Amino acid sequence: MALFSSLTPVFIAIICVLIGVILKKTNGGKEKLETSSKPVSRPWVDEDLRDGTDHHLEEEDVDEEWQGLDENVAHVPFFAERYSEAEMIKRSRMFYELLNKRRSVRFLSDEPVPREVINNVIRTAGTSPSGAHTEPWTFVVVQDPCLKHKIREIVEEEEEINYKKRMGDRWVNDLKRLRTNWIKEYLDTAPYLILIFKQVYGQLPNGKKKTHYYNEISVSIACGILLAALQNAGLYTVTSTPLNCGPQLRVLLQRPANEKLLLLLPVGYPKKDATVPALTRKPLEDIMVVM
């Protein structure tokens, strides 16, 4: 009995320790649950602009029998112009020097631009490769001043919310160094706005959906070719991803539900007093690895 009495404090101490460990684990689990339930802070705030290349259509919606191409696509001889090594080096150097002058210009003039030039640069963008030759892009060219202003109103309203609430301090501070904000005067002044929509799926004559393979990558490549074509023509732009504006702009421009806005490009000549940030590009050794 005396031994039991002497051991009682030890048992009590052990029990207290065990209870403390159990409570700590329970509270830790609750903290983890609360942490996981909190919305993750992320700069990506626009579902339209998320990469949708892994999106799979419901089987009942897709026509597996016919996707647009003939069963046996004819193959024809291909003839390519071949340059000498010296000419290749010269041409590649000249093209690099041309595109190295490309800058994102936010101060655009309202000086008119020939419509034929816009037609040609979009034709050029349309030469882009695409998954299974689905060509999943739509280029909407806006030149009407009233429509441009409505686009500006939609973009600025959402962009102010983006800067103040959605984007986060780090993103806003990074943009502040480039002196950008939610005011988009160029949407009014640029003679043309080109809005590039990705078609996440196509529509077949029988009403079924047509799979657009790698639509995100395909349209992104087309946008790159379009930027090069604009630079080649002596026109300038700023790549604008109007966060959270896609649905409103899609309705405004009467685009179908299978199209999602990827990029908005104001296109024109720079103003005479236009400025750009004094930025440099990474040297070749920092962007190329030779194995």
CSV table of C-alpha atoms in Angstrom, one decimal:
chain,number,residue,atom,x,y,z
A,1,MET,CA,0.0,0.0,0.0
A,2,ALA,CA,2.9,2.4,0.9
A,3,LEU,CA,4.5,1.5,-2.4
A,4,PHE,CA,1.3,2.2,-4.3
A,5,SER,CA,1.0,5.5,-2.5
A,6,SER,CA,4.6,6.5,-3.5
A,7,LEU,CA,4.0,5.6,-7.1
A,8,THR,CA,0.7,7.4,-7.4
A,9,PRO,CA,2.3,10.8,-8.2
A,10,VAL,CA,4.4,9.1,-10.9
A,11,PHE,CA,1.3,7.6,-12.5
A,12,ILE,CA,-0.5,10.9,-12.3
A,13,ALA,CA,2.5,12.7,-13.9
A,14,ILE,CA,2.6,10.1,-16.7
A,15,ILE,CA,-1.2,10.4,-17.3
A,16,CYS,CA,-0.9,14.2,-17.5
A,17,VAL,CA,1.9,14.0,-20.0
A,18,LEU,CA,-0.1,11.6,-22.2
A,19,ILE,CA,-3.1,13.9,-22.0
A,20,GLY,CA,-1.0,16.8,-23.0
A,21,VAL,CA,0.5,15.0,-26.0
A,22,ILE,CA,-3.0,13.9,-27.1
A,23,LEU,CA,-4.3,17.5,-26.8
A,24,LYS,CA,-1.4,18.9,-28.7
A,25,LYS,CA,-1.9,16.5,-31.6
A,26,THR,CA,-5.6,17.3,-31.6
A,27,ASN,CA,-4.9,21.0,-31.8
A,28,GLY,CA,-2.2,20.5,-34.4
A,29,GLY,CA,-4.7,18.6,-36.5
A,30,LYS,CA,-7.2,21.4,-36.2
A,31,GLU,CA,-4.6,24.0,-37.1
A,32,LYS,CA,-3.6,22.0,-40.2
A,33,LEU,CA,-7.3,21.7,-41.1
A,34,GLU,CA,-7.8,25.4,-40.7
A,35,THR,CA,-4.7,26.2,-42.7
A,36,SER,CA,-5.7,23.8,-45.5
A,37,SER,CA,-9.2,25.3,-45.5
A,38,LYS,CA,-7.9,28.9,-46.0
A,39,PRO,CA,-7.7,30.0,-49.6
A,40,VAL,CA,-4.2,29.7,-50.9
A,41,SER,CA,-2.7,33.1,-51.8
A,42,ARG,CA,-1.8,32.9,-55.5
A,43,PRO,CA,-1.2,35.4,-58.2
A,44,TRP,CA,-3.1,33.4,-60.8
A,45,VAL,CA,-6.6,34.9,-60.5
A,46,ASP,CA,-8.2,34.3,-63.9
A,47,GLU,CA,-9.8,30.9,-64.9
A,48,ASP,CA,-10.0,31.9,-68.6
A,49,LEU,CA,-6.2,32.4,-68.6
A,50,ARG,CA,-5.4,29.1,-66.9
A,51,ASP,CA,-3.8,26.5,-69.2
A,52,GLY,CA,-6.6,24.3,-70.5
A,53,THR,CA,-4.5,21.8,-72.5
A,54,ASP,CA,-5.4,18.9,-70.2
A,55,HIS,CA,-9.1,19.6,-70.4
A,56,HIS,CA,-11.0,16.6,-71.7
A,57,LEU,CA,-14.5,16.8,-73.1
A,58,GLU,CA,-17.2,14.5,-71.9
A,59,GLU,CA,-17.4,11.4,-74.2
A,60,GLU,CA,-21.0,11.9,-75.0
A,61,ASP,CA,-20.3,15.4,-76.3
A,62,VAL,CA,-17.5,14.4,-78.7
A,63,ASP,CA,-17.9,13.0,-82.1
A,64,GLU,CA,-15.2,10.3,-82.5
A,65,GLU,CA,-16.2,9.5,-86.0
A,66,TRP,CA,-15.3,12.8,-87.7
A,67,GLN,CA,-13.1,15.6,-86.5
A,68,GLY,CA,-12.8,17.9,-89.5
A,69,LEU,CA,-10.0,16.4,-91.5
A,70,ASP,CA,-10.5,14.0,-94.4
A,71,GLU,CA,-9.8,10.4,-93.7
A,72,ASN,CA,-6.9,10.4,-96.1
A,73,VAL,CA,-5.3,13.8,-96.3
A,74,ALA,CA,-3.4,14.1,-99.5
A,75,HIS,CA,0.3,14.7,-99.2
A,76,VAL,CA,2.0,16.9,-101.8
A,77,PRO,CA,5.7,17.5,-102.6
A,78,PHE,CA,7.4,20.1,-100.4
A,79,PHE,CA,9.9,22.5,-101.9
A,80,ALA,CA,12.0,24.7,-99.6
A,81,GLU,CA,14.3,27.5,-100.5
A,82,ARG,CA,17.9,26.7,-99.4
A,83,TYR,CA,20.3,29.4,-98.4
A,84,SER,CA,24.1,29.4,-98.2
A,85,GLU,CA,25.6,29.3,-94.8
A,86,ALA,CA,26.7,32.9,-95.1
A,87,GLU,CA,23.2,33.9,-96.1
A,88,MET,CA,21.6,32.0,-93.3
A,89,ILE,CA,23.8,33.7,-90.8
A,90,LYS,CA,23.1,37.1,-92.2
A,91,ARG,CA,19.3,36.5,-92.3
A,92,SER,CA,19.2,35.1,-88.8
A,93,ARG,CA,21.3,38.0,-87.5
A,94,MET,CA,19.1,40.6,-89.2
A,95,PHE,CA,15.9,39.0,-87.9
A,96,TYR,CA,17.3,38.9,-84.4
A,97,GLU,CA,18.3,42.6,-84.6
A,98,LEU,CA,14.7,43.4,-85.8
A,99,LEU,CA,13.0,41.6,-83.0
A,100,ASN,CA,15.5,42.8,-80.4
A,101,LYS,CA,14.0,46.3,-81.0
A,102,ARG,CA,10.6,45.0,-80.0
A,103,ARG,CA,9.4,46.7,-76.8
A,104,SER,CA,6.2,46.8,-74.9
A,105,VAL,CA,4.8,50.3,-75.6
A,106,ARG,CA,2.0,51.7,-73.5
A,107,PHE,CA,2.0,55.1,-75.0
A,108,LEU,CA,0.4,54.6,-78.4
A,109,SER,CA,-0.6,57.3,-81.0
A,110,ASP,CA,-4.1,57.5,-82.5
A,111,GLU,CA,-2.5,57.9,-85.9
A,112,PRO,CA,-4.3,55.7,-88.5
A,113,VAL,CA,-2.8,52.4,-89.5
A,114,PRO,CA,-3.6,50.8,-92.9
A,115,ARG,CA,-6.2,48.1,-92.5
A,116,GLU,CA,-4.4,45.9,-95.0
A,117,VAL,CA,-1.4,45.7,-92.7
A,118,ILE,CA,-3.6,44.4,-89.9
A,119,ASN,CA,-5.1,41.8,-92.3
A,120,ASN,CA,-1.6,40.7,-93.3
A,121,VAL,CA,-0.2,40.3,-89.8
A,122,ILE,CA,-3.2,38.3,-88.7
A,123,ARG,CA,-2.9,36.1,-91.8
A,124,THR,CA,0.7,35.6,-90.7
A,125,ALA,CA,-0.4,34.6,-87.2
A,126,GLY,CA,-2.8,32.1,-88.8
A,127,THR,CA,0.2,30.2,-90.3
A,128,SER,CA,1.0,29.0,-86.8
A,129,PRO,CA,1.2,25.2,-86.2
A,130,SER,CA,-1.6,23.7,-84.2
A,131,GLY,CA,-2.5,20.4,-82.6
A,132,ALA,CA,-4.0,18.1,-85.4
A,133,HIS,CA,-4.3,21.3,-87.5
A,134,THR,CA,-7.4,22.4,-85.5
A,135,GLU,CA,-6.4,26.1,-85.8
A,136,PRO,CA,-8.1,26.9,-82.5
A,137,TRP,CA,-7.8,30.7,-82.6
A,138,THR,CA,-10.1,33.7,-83.3
A,139,PHE,CA,-8.6,37.2,-83.8
A,140,VAL,CA,-11.2,39.9,-83.1
A,141,VAL,CA,-10.1,43.3,-84.5
A,142,VAL,CA,-11.8,46.3,-82.9
A,143,GLN,CA,-11.5,49.7,-84.5
A,144,ASP,CA,-14.9,51.3,-83.5
A,145,PRO,CA,-14.1,54.1,-80.9
A,146,CYS,CA,-17.3,53.4,-78.9
A,147,LEU,CA,-16.5,49.7,-78.7
A,148,LYS,CA,-12.9,50.4,-77.8
A,149,HIS,CA,-14.1,52.6,-74.9
A,150,LYS,CA,-16.5,50.0,-73.6
A,151,ILE,CA,-13.6,47.6,-73.6
A,152,ARG,CA,-11.5,50.1,-71.7
A,153,GLU,CA,-14.2,50.6,-69.1
A,154,ILE,CA,-14.5,46.8,-68.5
A,155,VAL,CA,-10.8,46.3,-68.3
A,156,GLU,CA,-10.1,49.3,-66.0
A,157,GLU,CA,-12.9,48.3,-63.6
A,158,GLU,CA,-11.6,44.8,-63.2
A,159,GLU,CA,-7.9,45.8,-63.2
A,160,GLU,CA,-8.5,48.2,-60.3
A,161,ILE,CA,-9.9,45.3,-58.3
A,162,ASN,CA,-6.9,43.2,-59.4
A,163,TYR,CA,-4.4,45.7,-58.2
A,164,LYS,CA,-6.1,46.4,-54.9
A,165,LYS,CA,-7.4,43.0,-53.9
A,166,ARG,CA,-6.6,40.0,-56.1
A,167,MET,CA,-3.0,40.2,-57.3
A,168,GLY,CA,-1.1,40.4,-54.0
A,169,ASP,CA,1.6,42.8,-52.7
A,170,ARG,CA,4.5,41.0,-54.4
A,171,TRP,CA,2.9,41.2,-57.9
A,172,VAL,CA,1.8,44.8,-57.5
A,173,ASN,CA,5.2,45.8,-56.2
A,174,ASP,CA,6.9,44.1,-59.2
A,175,LEU,CA,4.6,46.0,-61.6
A,176,LYS,CA,5.2,49.3,-59.7
A,177,ARG,CA,8.8,49.3,-60.8
A,178,LEU,CA,7.6,49.3,-64.4
A,179,ARG,CA,5.2,52.2,-63.6
A,180,THR,CA,2.1,50.3,-64.6
A,181,ASN,CA,-1.4,50.5,-63.0
A,182,TRP,CA,-5.0,49.9,-63.9
A,183,ILE,CA,-5.4,53.0,-66.1
A,184,LYS,CA,-5.3,51.8,-69.8
A,185,GLU,CA,-5.4,55.0,-71.9
A,186,TYR,CA,-4.0,53.0,-74.9
A,187,LEU,CA,-7.2,51.1,-75.2
A,188,ASP,CA,-8.8,54.3,-76.4
A,189,THR,CA,-5.9,55.8,-78.4
A,190,ALA,CA,-4.6,52.8,-80.3
A,191,PRO,CA,-6.2,52.7,-83.8
A,192,TYR,CA,-6.8,48.9,-83.4
A,193,LEU,CA,-7.3,46.4,-80.6
A,194,ILE,CA,-6.7,42.8,-81.4
A,195,LEU,CA,-8.3,40.4,-78.9
A,196,ILE,CA,-7.1,36.8,-79.3
A,197,PHE,CA,-9.5,34.1,-78.2
A,198,LYS,CA,-8.5,30.4,-77.8
A,199,GLN,CA,-11.2,27.9,-78.9
A,200,VAL,CA,-11.1,25.3,-76.1
A,201,TYR,CA,-13.2,23.1,-78.4
A,202,GLY,CA,-14.8,23.3,-81.8
A,203,GLN,CA,-18.3,22.8,-83.1
A,204,LEU,CA,-19.1,20.3,-85.8
A,205,PRO,CA,-22.0,20.6,-88.3
A,206,ASN,CA,-23.8,17.8,-86.4
A,207,GLY,CA,-23.7,19.7,-83.2
A,208,LYS,CA,-21.1,17.6,-81.5
A,209,LYS,CA,-17.9,19.1,-80.0
A,210,LYS,CA,-14.6,18.8,-81.8
A,211,THR,CA,-11.5,18.3,-79.7
A,212,HIS,CA,-8.9,21.0,-80.0
A,213,TYR,CA,-5.7,19.4,-79.0
A,214,TYR,CA,-3.1,21.7,-77.2
A,215,ASN,CA,-5.3,24.7,-77.9
A,216,GLU,CA,-3.4,26.8,-75.2
A,217,ILE,CA,0.0,26.1,-76.7
A,218,SER,CA,-1.2,26.4,-80.3
A,219,VAL,CA,-2.8,29.9,-79.7
A,220,SER,CA,0.2,31.0,-77.7
A,221,ILE,CA,2.5,30.2,-80.6
A,222,ALA,CA,0.2,32.1,-83.0
A,223,CYS,CA,0.5,35.1,-80.6
A,224,GLY,CA,4.2,35.0,-80.8
A,225,ILE,CA,4.2,34.9,-84.5
A,226,LEU,CA,1.7,37.9,-84.5
A,227,LEU,CA,4.1,39.9,-82.3
A,228,ALA,CA,6.9,39.2,-84.7
A,229,ALA,CA,4.7,40.2,-87.7
A,230,LEU,CA,3.7,43.5,-86.0
A,231,GLN,CA,7.4,44.3,-85.3
A,232,ASN,CA,8.3,43.5,-88.9
A,233,ALA,CA,5.6,45.9,-90.1
A,234,GLY,CA,6.8,48.7,-87.8
A,235,LEU,CA,3.9,48.6,-85.4
A,236,TYR,CA,4.0,48.3,-81.6
A,237,THR,CA,1.9,46.9,-78.9
A,238,VAL,CA,1.9,45.8,-75.2
A,239,THR,CA,0.9,42.3,-74.4
A,240,SER,CA,-2.1,42.7,-72.1
A,241,THR,CA,-3.8,39.8,-70.2
A,242,PRO,CA,-7.0,41.4,-69.0
A,243,LEU,CA,-7.5,39.4,-65.8
A,244,ASN,CA,-11.1,38.5,-65.0
A,245,CYS,CA,-12.4,40.4,-68.0
A,246,GLY,CA,-12.8,37.4,-70.3
A,247,PRO,CA,-16.5,36.7,-69.8
A,248,GLN,CA,-17.6,40.3,-70.0
A,249,LEU,CA,-15.5,40.9,-73.1
A,250,ARG,CA,-16.8,37.7,-74.7
A,251,VAL,CA,-20.4,38.8,-74.3
A,252,LEU,CA,-19.6,42.4,-75.5
A,253,LEU,CA,-17.9,41.0,-78.6
A,254,GLN,CA,-20.6,38.3,-79.1
A,255,ARG,CA,-18.2,35.4,-79.0
A,256,PRO,CA,-19.4,31.9,-78.4
A,257,ALA,CA,-19.0,30.0,-75.1
A,258,ASN,CA,-16.2,27.8,-76.5
A,259,GLU,CA,-13.9,30.8,-76.8
A,260,LYS,CA,-11.8,32.2,-73.9
A,261,LEU,CA,-9.9,35.4,-74.1
A,262,LEU,CA,-6.1,34.8,-74.0
A,263,LEU,CA,-4.6,38.1,-75.0
A,264,LEU,CA,-5.5,41.7,-75.8
A,265,LEU,CA,-3.1,43.7,-78.0
A,266,PRO,CA,-3.5,47.5,-78.6
A,267,VAL,CA,-1.8,48.1,-81.9
A,268,GLY,CA,-0.4,51.3,-83.4
A,269,TYR,CA,2.5,53.7,-83.7
A,270,PRO,CA,4.3,54.9,-80.5
A,271,LYS,CA,3.5,58.5,-79.5
A,272,LYS,CA,6.4,61.0,-80.2
A,273,ASP,CA,7.0,61.3,-76.5
A,274,ALA,CA,6.6,57.6,-75.7
A,275,THR,CA,8.9,56.1,-73.1
A,276,VAL,CA,9.8,52.5,-72.1
A,277,PRO,CA,11.6,51.1,-69.1
A,278,ALA,CA,15.4,50.8,-69.4
A,279,LEU,CA,15.4,47.0,-69.4
A,280,THR,CA,18.0,44.6,-70.7
A,281,ARG,CA,17.6,41.0,-71.9
A,282,LYS,CA,19.4,38.0,-70.7
A,283,PRO,CA,22.6,37.1,-72.7
A,284,LEU,CA,22.6,34.0,-74.8
A,285,GLU,CA,24.6,31.9,-72.3
A,286,ASP,CA,21.8,32.4,-69.7
A,287,ILE,CA,19.0,31.2,-71.9
A,288,MET,CA,20.6,28.4,-74.0
A,289,VAL,CA,22.1,25.1,-73.0
A,290,VAL,CA,24.1,23.1,-75.5
A,291,MET,CA,24.3,19.4,-74.7
